[in-house]
Amino acid sequence: MDAPNDKYLPARILWQHRWSPRLLSFRISREAGFRFVPGQFARLGLHQANGVPVWRAYSMASATWDDHLEFYSIIVPDGAFTSRLEQLQIGDELMMERQPFGFFTTNRFADGRDLWMLGTGTGLAPYLAILQDESTWTRFERIILVHCARNAEDLAYRAEITALRDHPLWAEHGHKLIYQPVATRDDTVAGALHARIPALLQSGELEAHLDIPLTLADSRIMICGSPNMVHDTHKALLGRGFRLSRLAAPAQIAVENAW
Ligand SMILES: Cc1cc2nc3c(=O)[nH]c(=O)nc-3n(C[C@H](O)[C@H](O)[C@H](O)COP(=O)(O)OP(=O)(O)OC[C@H]3O[C@@H](n4cnc5c(N)ncnc54)[C@H](O)[C@@H]3O)c2cc1C
Ligand SMILES: NC(=O)c1ccc[n+]([C@@H]2O[C@H](COP(=O)([O-])OP(=O)(O)OC[C@H]3O[C@@H](n4cnc5c(N)ncnc54)[C@H](OP(=O)(O)O)[C@@H]3O)[C@@H](O)[C@H]2O)c1
């Protein structure tokens, strides 16, 4: 049997940013040998008072070449992991499994013209890594990020997303990014839409607002967020002929439940 430390590594909190009482970003030290594909997740562990560690999945939100790993987290009141996470200080330790996980990556798609990234809440996290991958900017003609949250405070990373357009590695492609905020309970966000993503798809409002149609030939669509949102969005697209993409049978849709 493997000793536990064959499976996980210690990591230290390097940086924290609190967006709101419920939303926290943090960075941890990264073992040089830990490699991942943008869109994948890590498994992070914390010791509990009862001695049994609690492990949770976390999508990487940072670039594959960064020295650190960044994560974007909900804080669930009484959540086994996050109520401990929010108490950690810079320098504190947590555990990280040695391997990354998941298939929510753009290499599962056949080539297409438009990459759509539809996310609610912390479902934004994998897109932040995908947007820091040069191949995303060169491979697609348009990159459409739709982030849906309740209010302005929950629409985190807006300035950082805008700044990504000017990154020297892909600045010549920066114009390809279209960022569409959706605030379902707040009408103060400039340029935002206000209905849930499945409703925006069903009504055609999202495509009309952006003046970009969703088509089987051109659109590659990633969906990440609450399980109900993923289900309803997937269903809305299935009804229009879009299909889940598999490595063996590339199509248009990739999904990831954020819990
Ligand atoms: C593949 C995968 C990737 C994930 N990536 C992230 C990530 O990047 N960031 C992140 O914050 N969480 C992510 N999660 C969820 C994460 O693993 C934990 O569930 C979350 O951190 C809460 O842990 P907890 O122990 O405090 O509460 P839990 O006991 O795990 O959850 C309690 C309840 O909180 C709600 N909840 C859990 N996670 C979220 C969330 N992200 N947003 C809104 N409500 C939630 C659900 O209602 C859940 O039943 C991911 C989960 C999966 C399966
Ligand atoms: N955000 C807050 O201020 C807040 C405050 C206290 C507690 N909480 C709790 O924290 C948990 C997570 O909250 P969250 O705001 O991060 O996540 P969330 O409830 O999943 O909401 C994030 C966004 O997804 C939308 N959404 C929710 N269900 C959907 C569905 N089935 N289909 C499509 N879109 C959907 C929401 O729209 P709607 O606005 O229409 O729901 C919102 O815009 C919830 O249990 C919530 O009760 C949140």
Tab-separated table of C-alpha atoms and ligand atoms in Angstrom:
chain	number	residue	atom	x	y	z
A	1	MET	CA	0.000	0.000	0.000
A	2	ASP	CA	1.192	3.513	-0.790
A	3	ALA	CA	2.287	5.648	2.094
A	4	PRO	CA	0.099	8.797	2.144
A	5	ASN	CA	2.962	11.040	1.103
A	6	ASP	CA	3.277	9.106	-2.177
A	7	LYS	CA	-0.118	10.533	-3.080
A	8	TYR	CA	0.004	14.064	-1.749
A	9	LEU	CA	2.368	16.932	-1.194
A	10	PRO	CA	2.419	19.711	1.366
A	11	ALA	CA	1.752	23.194	-0.037
A	12	ARG	CA	1.791	26.609	1.607
A	13	ILE	CA	-0.637	29.487	1.303
A	14	LEU	CA	1.235	32.305	-0.443
A	15	TRP	CA	-1.513	34.864	-1.116
A	16	GLN	CA	-5.195	35.415	-0.395
A	17	HIS	CA	-7.777	37.820	-1.768
A	18	ARG	CA	-11.245	38.144	-0.337
A	19	TRP	CA	-13.723	39.349	-2.978
A	20	SER	CA	-16.692	39.229	-0.620
A	21	PRO	CA	-17.736	37.402	2.565
A	22	ARG	CA	-18.462	34.331	0.381
A	23	LEU	CA	-15.692	34.417	-2.202
A	24	LEU	CA	-11.965	33.937	-1.730
A	25	SER	CA	-9.033	33.499	-4.099
A	26	PHE	CA	-5.801	32.003	-2.835
A	27	ARG	CA	-2.453	30.869	-4.149
A	28	ILE	CA	-0.368	27.981	-2.926
A	29	SER	CA	3.199	26.941	-3.583
A	30	ARG	CA	3.604	24.595	-6.503
A	31	GLU	CA	5.842	21.555	-6.688
A	32	ALA	CA	7.942	21.825	-9.857
A	33	GLY	CA	6.760	18.383	-11.000
A	34	PHE	CA	3.051	19.237	-10.824
A	35	ARG	CA	1.843	19.708	-14.412
A	36	PHE	CA	-1.724	20.229	-15.572
A	37	VAL	CA	-3.764	21.003	-18.649
A	38	PRO	CA	-5.850	24.222	-18.372
A	39	GLY	CA	-9.356	23.221	-17.278
A	40	GLN	CA	-8.199	20.441	-14.955
A	41	PHE	CA	-8.644	20.394	-11.187
A	42	ALA	CA	-6.517	19.536	-8.173
A	43	ARG	CA	-7.573	17.794	-4.990
A	44	LEU	CA	-6.745	19.816	-1.897
A	45	GLY	CA	-6.811	18.467	1.642
A	46	LEU	CA	-7.051	19.962	5.118
A	47	HIS	CA	-6.695	18.260	8.482
A	48	GLN	CA	-9.786	18.331	10.662
A	49	ALA	CA	-9.959	18.367	14.428
A	50	ASN	CA	-11.087	14.702	14.412
A	51	GLY	CA	-7.852	13.711	12.622
A	52	VAL	CA	-9.596	12.713	9.362
A	53	PRO	CA	-8.478	14.919	6.458
A	54	VAL	CA	-11.148	16.468	4.224
A	55	TRP	CA	-10.390	16.551	0.495
A	56	ARG	CA	-12.095	18.732	-2.111
A	57	ALA	CA	-11.750	19.303	-5.860
A	58	TYR	CA	-10.523	22.737	-6.996
A	59	SER	CA	-10.092	23.917	-10.578
A	60	MET	CA	-6.784	25.593	-11.292
A	61	ALA	CA	-7.339	29.283	-12.098
A	62	SER	CA	-3.699	30.109	-12.908
A	63	ALA	CA	-1.426	29.665	-15.911
A	64	THR	CA	0.412	26.385	-16.434
A	65	TRP	CA	3.753	28.192	-16.174
A	66	ASP	CA	3.111	30.145	-12.949
A	67	ASP	CA	5.293	29.214	-9.975
A	68	HIS	CA	2.167	29.103	-7.812
A	69	LEU	CA	-1.301	27.567	-8.226
A	70	GLU	CA	-4.292	29.890	-7.876
A	71	PHE	CA	-7.805	28.843	-6.873
A	72	TYR	CA	-11.114	30.705	-6.670
A	73	SER	CA	-13.313	29.457	-3.849
A	74	ILE	CA	-16.775	29.739	-2.435
A	75	ILE	CA	-16.984	29.884	1.367
A	76	VAL	CA	-19.844	27.618	2.451
A	77	PRO	CA	-21.055	28.396	5.970
A	78	ASP	CA	-20.270	25.236	7.992
A	79	GLY	CA	-18.700	23.647	4.892
A	80	ALA	CA	-16.242	20.977	6.029
A	81	PHE	CA	-13.446	22.307	3.802
A	82	THR	CA	-14.151	25.973	3.238
A	83	SER	CA	-14.983	26.943	6.817
A	84	ARG	CA	-11.409	25.807	7.628
A	85	LEU	CA	-9.944	27.264	4.440
A	86	GLU	CA	-11.127	30.765	5.292
A	87	GLN	CA	-9.256	30.640	8.599
A	88	LEU	CA	-5.883	29.829	7.027
A	89	GLN	CA	-3.188	32.491	7.066
A	90	ILE	CA	-0.306	33.107	4.701
A	91	GLY	CA	2.342	30.478	5.423
A	92	ASP	CA	-0.156	27.869	6.635
A	93	GLU	CA	-0.012	24.411	5.101
A	94	LEU	CA	-2.521	22.292	3.257
A	95	MET	CA	-2.200	19.079	1.252
A	96	MET	CA	-2.408	18.585	-2.475
A	97	GLU	CA	-2.640	15.309	-4.396
A	98	ARG	CA	0.304	14.846	-6.740
A	99	GLN	CA	-1.838	14.339	-9.880
A	100	PRO	CA	-4.260	16.723	-11.588
A	101	PHE	CA	-7.665	15.403	-12.661
A	102	GLY	CA	-10.355	15.980	-15.238
A	103	PHE	CA	-11.211	16.251	-18.912
A	104	PHE	CA	-12.752	19.740	-19.020
A	105	THR	CA	-10.146	20.820	-21.543
A	106	THR	CA	-10.283	22.295	-25.024
A	107	ASN	CA	-8.342	19.400	-26.591
A	108	ARG	CA	-11.520	17.303	-26.504
A	109	PHE	CA	-13.072	19.499	-29.223
A	110	ALA	CA	-12.710	19.278	-32.943
A	111	ASP	CA	-11.432	22.571	-34.296
A	112	GLY	CA	-14.115	25.240	-34.399
A	113	ARG	CA	-14.376	28.950	-34.910
A	114	ASP	CA	-15.872	30.134	-31.605
A	115	LEU	CA	-15.068	28.969	-28.086
A	116	TRP	CA	-17.954	29.653	-25.709
A	117	MET	CA	-17.238	29.436	-21.982
A	118	LEU	CA	-20.454	29.517	-19.962
A	119	GLY	CA	-20.063	29.640	-16.181
A	120	THR	CA	-21.883	30.446	-12.961
A	121	GLY	CA	-20.240	31.457	-9.684
A	122	THR	CA	-16.874	29.781	-9.058
A	123	GLY	CA	-17.448	27.878	-12.306
A	124	LEU	CA	-15.358	30.748	-13.695
A	125	ALA	CA	-12.147	29.179	-12.320
A	126	PRO	CA	-11.228	26.715	-15.103
A	127	TYR	CA	-11.833	29.420	-17.718
A	128	LEU	CA	-9.221	31.641	-16.064
A	129	ALA	CA	-6.633	28.917	-16.698
A	130	ILE	CA	-7.900	28.259	-20.239
A	131	LEU	CA	-7.649	32.010	-20.955
A	132	GLN	CA	-3.997	31.928	-19.868
A	133	ASP	CA	-3.142	29.295	-22.463
A	134	GLU	CA	-1.666	30.682	-25.674
A	135	SER	CA	-3.269	27.945	-27.781
A	136	THR	CA	-6.754	29.178	-26.793
A	137	TRP	CA	-5.997	32.539	-28.388
A	138	THR	CA	-4.454	31.147	-31.562
A	139	ARG	CA	-6.841	28.240	-32.134
A	140	PHE	CA	-10.177	30.067	-31.993
A	141	GLU	CA	-11.364	33.154	-33.863
A	142	ARG	CA	-13.635	34.314	-31.052
A	143	ILE	CA	-13.502	33.498	-27.352
A	144	ILE	CA	-16.766	34.249	-25.591
A	145	LEU	CA	-16.744	34.182	-21.792
A	146	VAL	CA	-20.184	34.395	-20.183
A	147	HIS	CA	-19.989	34.677	-16.390
A	148	CYS	CA	-23.282	34.583	-14.530
A	149	ALA	CA	-23.545	35.526	-10.860
A	150	ARG	CA	-26.091	37.075	-8.587
A	151	ASN	CA	-24.592	40.545	-8.302
A	152	ALA	CA	-21.636	42.821	-9.063
A	153	GLU	CA	-19.701	41.610	-6.021
A	154	ASP	CA	-19.935	37.986	-7.210
A	155	LEU	CA	-18.697	38.855	-10.724
A	156	ALA	CA	-15.086	38.507	-9.595
A	157	TYR	CA	-11.971	38.878	-11.774
A	158	ARG	CA	-13.555	41.438	-14.122
A	159	ALA	CA	-10.473	43.682	-14.221
A	160	GLU	CA	-8.120	40.697	-14.505
A	161	ILE	CA	-10.121	39.262	-17.417
A	162	THR	CA	-9.995	42.594	-19.244
A	163	ALA	CA	-6.230	42.819	-18.643
A	164	LEU	CA	-5.694	39.341	-20.129
A	165	ARG	CA	-6.322	40.797	-23.589
A	166	ASP	CA	-3.006	42.673	-23.373
A	167	HIS	CA	-0.820	39.769	-22.290
A	168	PRO	CA	2.369	39.934	-24.402
A	169	LEU	CA	2.140	36.251	-25.371
A	170	TRP	CA	-1.143	36.759	-27.248
A	171	ALA	CA	-1.751	40.534	-27.387
A	172	GLU	CA	-2.149	40.365	-31.189
A	173	HIS	CA	-5.181	38.100	-30.569
A	174	GLY	CA	-6.521	40.086	-27.588
A	175	HIS	CA	-9.462	41.458	-29.598
A	176	LYS	CA	-10.856	37.904	-29.840
A	177	LEU	CA	-12.072	37.895	-26.234
A	178	ILE	CA	-15.690	38.867	-25.673
A	179	TYR	CA	-16.566	39.057	-21.971
A	180	GLN	CA	-20.273	39.011	-21.198
A	181	PRO	CA	-21.265	39.461	-17.548
A	182	VAL	CA	-24.687	38.282	-16.411
A	183	ALA	CA	-26.055	39.576	-13.089
A	184	THR	CA	-29.311	37.870	-12.188
A	185	ARG	CA	-30.099	39.966	-9.103
A	186	ASP	CA	-28.399	43.290	-9.813
A	187	ASP	CA	-29.126	45.850	-12.529
A	188	THR	CA	-26.110	48.067	-11.762
A	189	VAL	CA	-23.482	46.124	-13.757
A	190	ALA	CA	-22.627	47.946	-16.996
A	191	GLY	CA	-23.297	45.855	-20.085
A	192	ALA	CA	-24.676	42.897	-18.144
A	193	LEU	CA	-27.563	40.663	-19.109
A	194	HIS	CA	-29.963	39.629	-16.358
A	195	ALA	CA	-31.511	36.210	-17.044
A	196	ARG	CA	-30.055	32.784	-16.191
A	197	ILE	CA	-27.881	31.184	-18.885
A	198	PRO	CA	-30.349	28.431	-19.940
A	199	ALA	CA	-33.073	31.079	-20.326
A	200	LEU	CA	-30.716	33.338	-22.310
A	201	LEU	CA	-30.061	30.432	-24.670
A	202	GLN	CA	-33.687	29.392	-24.976
A	203	SER	CA	-34.879	32.914	-25.734
A	204	GLY	CA	-32.000	33.619	-28.138
A	205	GLU	CA	-31.163	36.757	-26.131
A	206	LEU	CA	-27.495	35.877	-25.604
A	207	GLU	CA	-26.804	35.271	-29.293
A	208	ALA	CA	-28.809	38.341	-30.334
A	209	HIS	CA	-27.058	40.572	-27.789
A	210	LEU	CA	-23.598	39.447	-28.935
A	211	ASP	CA	-24.633	39.098	-32.566
A	212	ILE	CA	-22.973	35.679	-32.660
A	213	PRO	CA	-25.104	32.656	-33.528
A	214	LEU	CA	-24.484	29.258	-31.963
A	215	THR	CA	-23.969	26.759	-34.786
A	216	LEU	CA	-22.973	23.095	-34.900
A	217	ALA	CA	-20.155	23.856	-37.316
A	218	ASP	CA	-18.606	26.860	-35.568
A	219	SER	CA	-19.384	26.696	-31.844
A	220	ARG	CA	-17.495	24.785	-29.162
A	221	ILE	CA	-19.246	25.211	-25.830
A	222	MET	CA	-17.934	24.678	-22.305
A	223	ILE	CA	-20.376	24.701	-19.367
A	224	CYS	CA	-19.258	24.897	-15.732
A	225	GLY	CA	-21.275	25.774	-12.649
A	226	SER	CA	-23.960	24.507	-10.326
A	227	PRO	CA	-25.192	21.031	-11.264
A	228	ASN	CA	-28.676	22.370	-12.052
A	229	MET	CA	-27.283	25.081	-14.301
A	230	VAL	CA	-25.050	22.570	-16.113
A	231	HIS	CA	-28.001	20.218	-16.574
A	232	ASP	CA	-30.396	22.889	-17.850
A	233	THR	CA	-27.838	24.491	-20.162
A	234	HIS	CA	-26.792	21.123	-21.565
A	235	LYS	CA	-30.441	20.238	-22.133
A	236	ALA	CA	-31.148	23.531	-23.926
A	237	LEU	CA	-28.236	22.828	-26.287
A	238	LEU	CA	-29.125	19.159	-26.844
A	239	GLY	CA	-32.511	20.368	-28.025
A	240	ARG	CA	-30.733	22.326	-30.756
A	241	GLY	CA	-28.661	19.345	-31.941
A	242	PHE	CA	-25.416	20.029	-30.066
A	243	ARG	CA	-23.739	16.944	-28.574
A	244	LEU	CA	-21.289	16.147	-25.803
A	245	SER	CA	-17.761	16.009	-27.165
A	246	ARG	CA	-15.612	12.959	-26.414
A	247	LEU	CA	-12.017	12.352	-27.357
A	248	ALA	CA	-13.119	9.410	-29.509
A	249	ALA	CA	-16.068	11.311	-30.978
A	250	PRO	CA	-15.389	15.063	-31.013
A	251	ALA	CA	-18.495	17.261	-30.983
A	252	GLN	CA	-19.487	20.622	-29.505
A	253	ILE	CA	-20.104	20.470	-25.722
A	254	ALA	CA	-17.949	19.926	-22.604
A	255	VAL	CA	-19.435	20.034	-19.093
A	256	GLU	CA	-18.116	20.236	-15.536
A	257	ASN	CA	-20.208	20.328	-12.374
A	258	ALA	CA	-18.711	22.823	-9.887
A	259	TRP	CA	-19.795	20.555	-7.007
B	1	LIG	C1	-14.532	18.995	-10.510
B	1	LIG	C2	-14.815	19.985	-9.411
B	1	LIG	C3	-14.155	21.206	-9.402
B	1	LIG	C4	-14.424	22.133	-8.397
B	1	LIG	N1	-13.802	23.346	-8.449
B	1	LIG	C5	-14.120	24.285	-7.511
B	1	LIG	C6	-13.535	25.594	-7.560
B	1	LIG	O1	-12.700	25.896	-8.425
B	1	LIG	N2	-13.916	26.476	-6.613
B	1	LIG	C7	-14.813	26.170	-5.625
B	1	LIG	O2	-15.134	27.015	-4.781
B	1	LIG	N3	-15.365	24.948	-5.550
B	1	LIG	C8	-15.028	23.998	-6.455
B	1	LIG	N4	-15.578	22.753	-6.364
B	1	LIG	C9	-16.393	22.461	-5.176
B	1	LIG	C10	-15.460	22.112	-3.994
B	1	LIG	O3	-14.905	20.828	-4.249
B	1	LIG	C11	-16.185	22.097	-2.643
B	1	LIG	O4	-17.431	21.502	-2.728
B	1	LIG	C12	-16.380	23.485	-2.092
B	1	LIG	O5	-15.118	24.062	-1.880
B	1	LIG	C13	-17.126	23.494	-0.752
B	1	LIG	O6	-16.489	22.609	0.136
B	1	LIG	P1	-17.068	22.413	1.595
B	1	LIG	O7	-16.491	21.186	2.188
B	1	LIG	O8	-16.883	23.671	2.392
B	1	LIG	O9	-18.634	22.220	1.380
B	1	LIG	P2	-19.306	20.958	0.687
B	1	LIG	O10	-19.806	20.062	1.787
B	1	LIG	O11	-18.391	20.363	-0.328
B	1	LIG	O12	-20.525	21.618	-0.067
B	1	LIG	C14	-21.688	22.034	0.653
B	1	LIG	C15	-22.675	22.673	-0.323
B	1	LIG	O13	-22.166	23.933	-0.753
B	1	LIG	C16	-22.563	24.206	-2.088
B	1	LIG	N5	-21.334	24.403	-2.898
B	1	LIG	C17	-20.230	23.603	-2.948
B	1	LIG	N6	-19.312	24.112	-3.809
B	1	LIG	C18	-19.857	25.256	-4.296
B	1	LIG	C19	-19.393	26.238	-5.213
B	1	LIG	N7	-18.183	26.118	-5.804
B	1	LIG	N8	-20.204	27.282	-5.503
B	1	LIG	C20	-21.419	27.396	-4.915
B	1	LIG	N9	-21.921	26.504	-4.015
B	1	LIG	C21	-21.143	25.458	-3.721
B	1	LIG	C22	-23.380	23.006	-2.552
B	1	LIG	O14	-24.741	23.287	-2.310
B	1	LIG	C23	-22.905	21.901	-1.646
B	1	LIG	O15	-23.859	20.888	-1.468
B	1	LIG	C24	-15.326	21.811	-7.363
B	1	LIG	C25	-15.958	20.562	-7.344
B	1	LIG	C26	-15.729	19.662	-8.372
B	1	LIG	C27	-16.442	18.345	-8.338
B	2	LIG	N1	-24.578	34.989	-3.768
B	2	LIG	C1	-24.973	35.380	-2.538
B	2	LIG	O1	-25.042	36.570	-2.271
B	2	LIG	C2	-25.327	34.367	-1.491
B	2	LIG	C3	-25.609	34.850	-0.229
B	2	LIG	C4	-25.883	33.942	0.783
B	2	LIG	C5	-25.891	32.592	0.533
B	2	LIG	N2	-25.635	32.134	-0.709
B	2	LIG	C6	-25.661	30.687	-0.907
B	2	LIG	O2	-24.441	30.229	-1.472
B	2	LIG	C7	-24.703	29.142	-2.391
B	2	LIG	C8	-24.061	29.409	-3.711
B	2	LIG	O3	-24.435	30.685	-4.166
B	2	LIG	P1	-23.853	31.284	-5.536
B	2	LIG	O4	-24.520	32.596	-5.740
B	2	LIG	O5	-22.372	31.215	-5.561
B	2	LIG	O6	-24.279	30.208	-6.577
B	2	LIG	P2	-25.624	29.974	-7.308
B	2	LIG	O7	-26.761	29.972	-6.360
B	2	LIG	O8	-25.374	28.774	-8.136
B	2	LIG	O9	-25.790	31.275	-8.243
B	2	LIG	C9	-24.824	31.715	-9.169
B	2	LIG	C10	-25.543	32.179	-10.435
B	2	LIG	O10	-26.073	31.035	-11.059
B	2	LIG	C11	-27.449	31.240	-11.284
B	2	LIG	N3	-28.168	29.973	-11.157
B	2	LIG	C12	-28.522	29.339	-10.020
B	2	LIG	N4	-29.159	28.198	-10.319
B	2	LIG	C13	-29.219	28.116	-11.666
B	2	LIG	C14	-29.770	27.185	-12.578
B	2	LIG	N5	-30.408	26.090	-12.146
B	2	LIG	N6	-29.655	27.424	-13.885
B	2	LIG	C15	-29.018	28.541	-14.320
B	2	LIG	N7	-28.491	29.456	-13.517
B	2	LIG	C16	-28.585	29.255	-12.194
B	2	LIG	C17	-27.893	32.231	-10.225
B	2	LIG	O11	-29.063	32.879	-10.667
B	2	LIG	P3	-30.245	33.304	-9.643
B	2	LIG	O12	-29.821	34.601	-9.032
B	2	LIG	O13	-31.441	33.427	-10.550
B	2	LIG	O14	-30.406	32.212	-8.622
B	2	LIG	C18	-26.691	33.140	-10.132
B	2	LIG	O15	-26.719	34.124	-11.127
B	2	LIG	C19	-26.198	29.001	-2.493
B	2	LIG	O16	-26.567	27.857	-1.747
B	2	LIG	C20	-26.738	30.271	-1.868
B	2	LIG	O17	-27.969	30.033	-1.212
B	2	LIG	C21	-25.350	33.003	-1.726
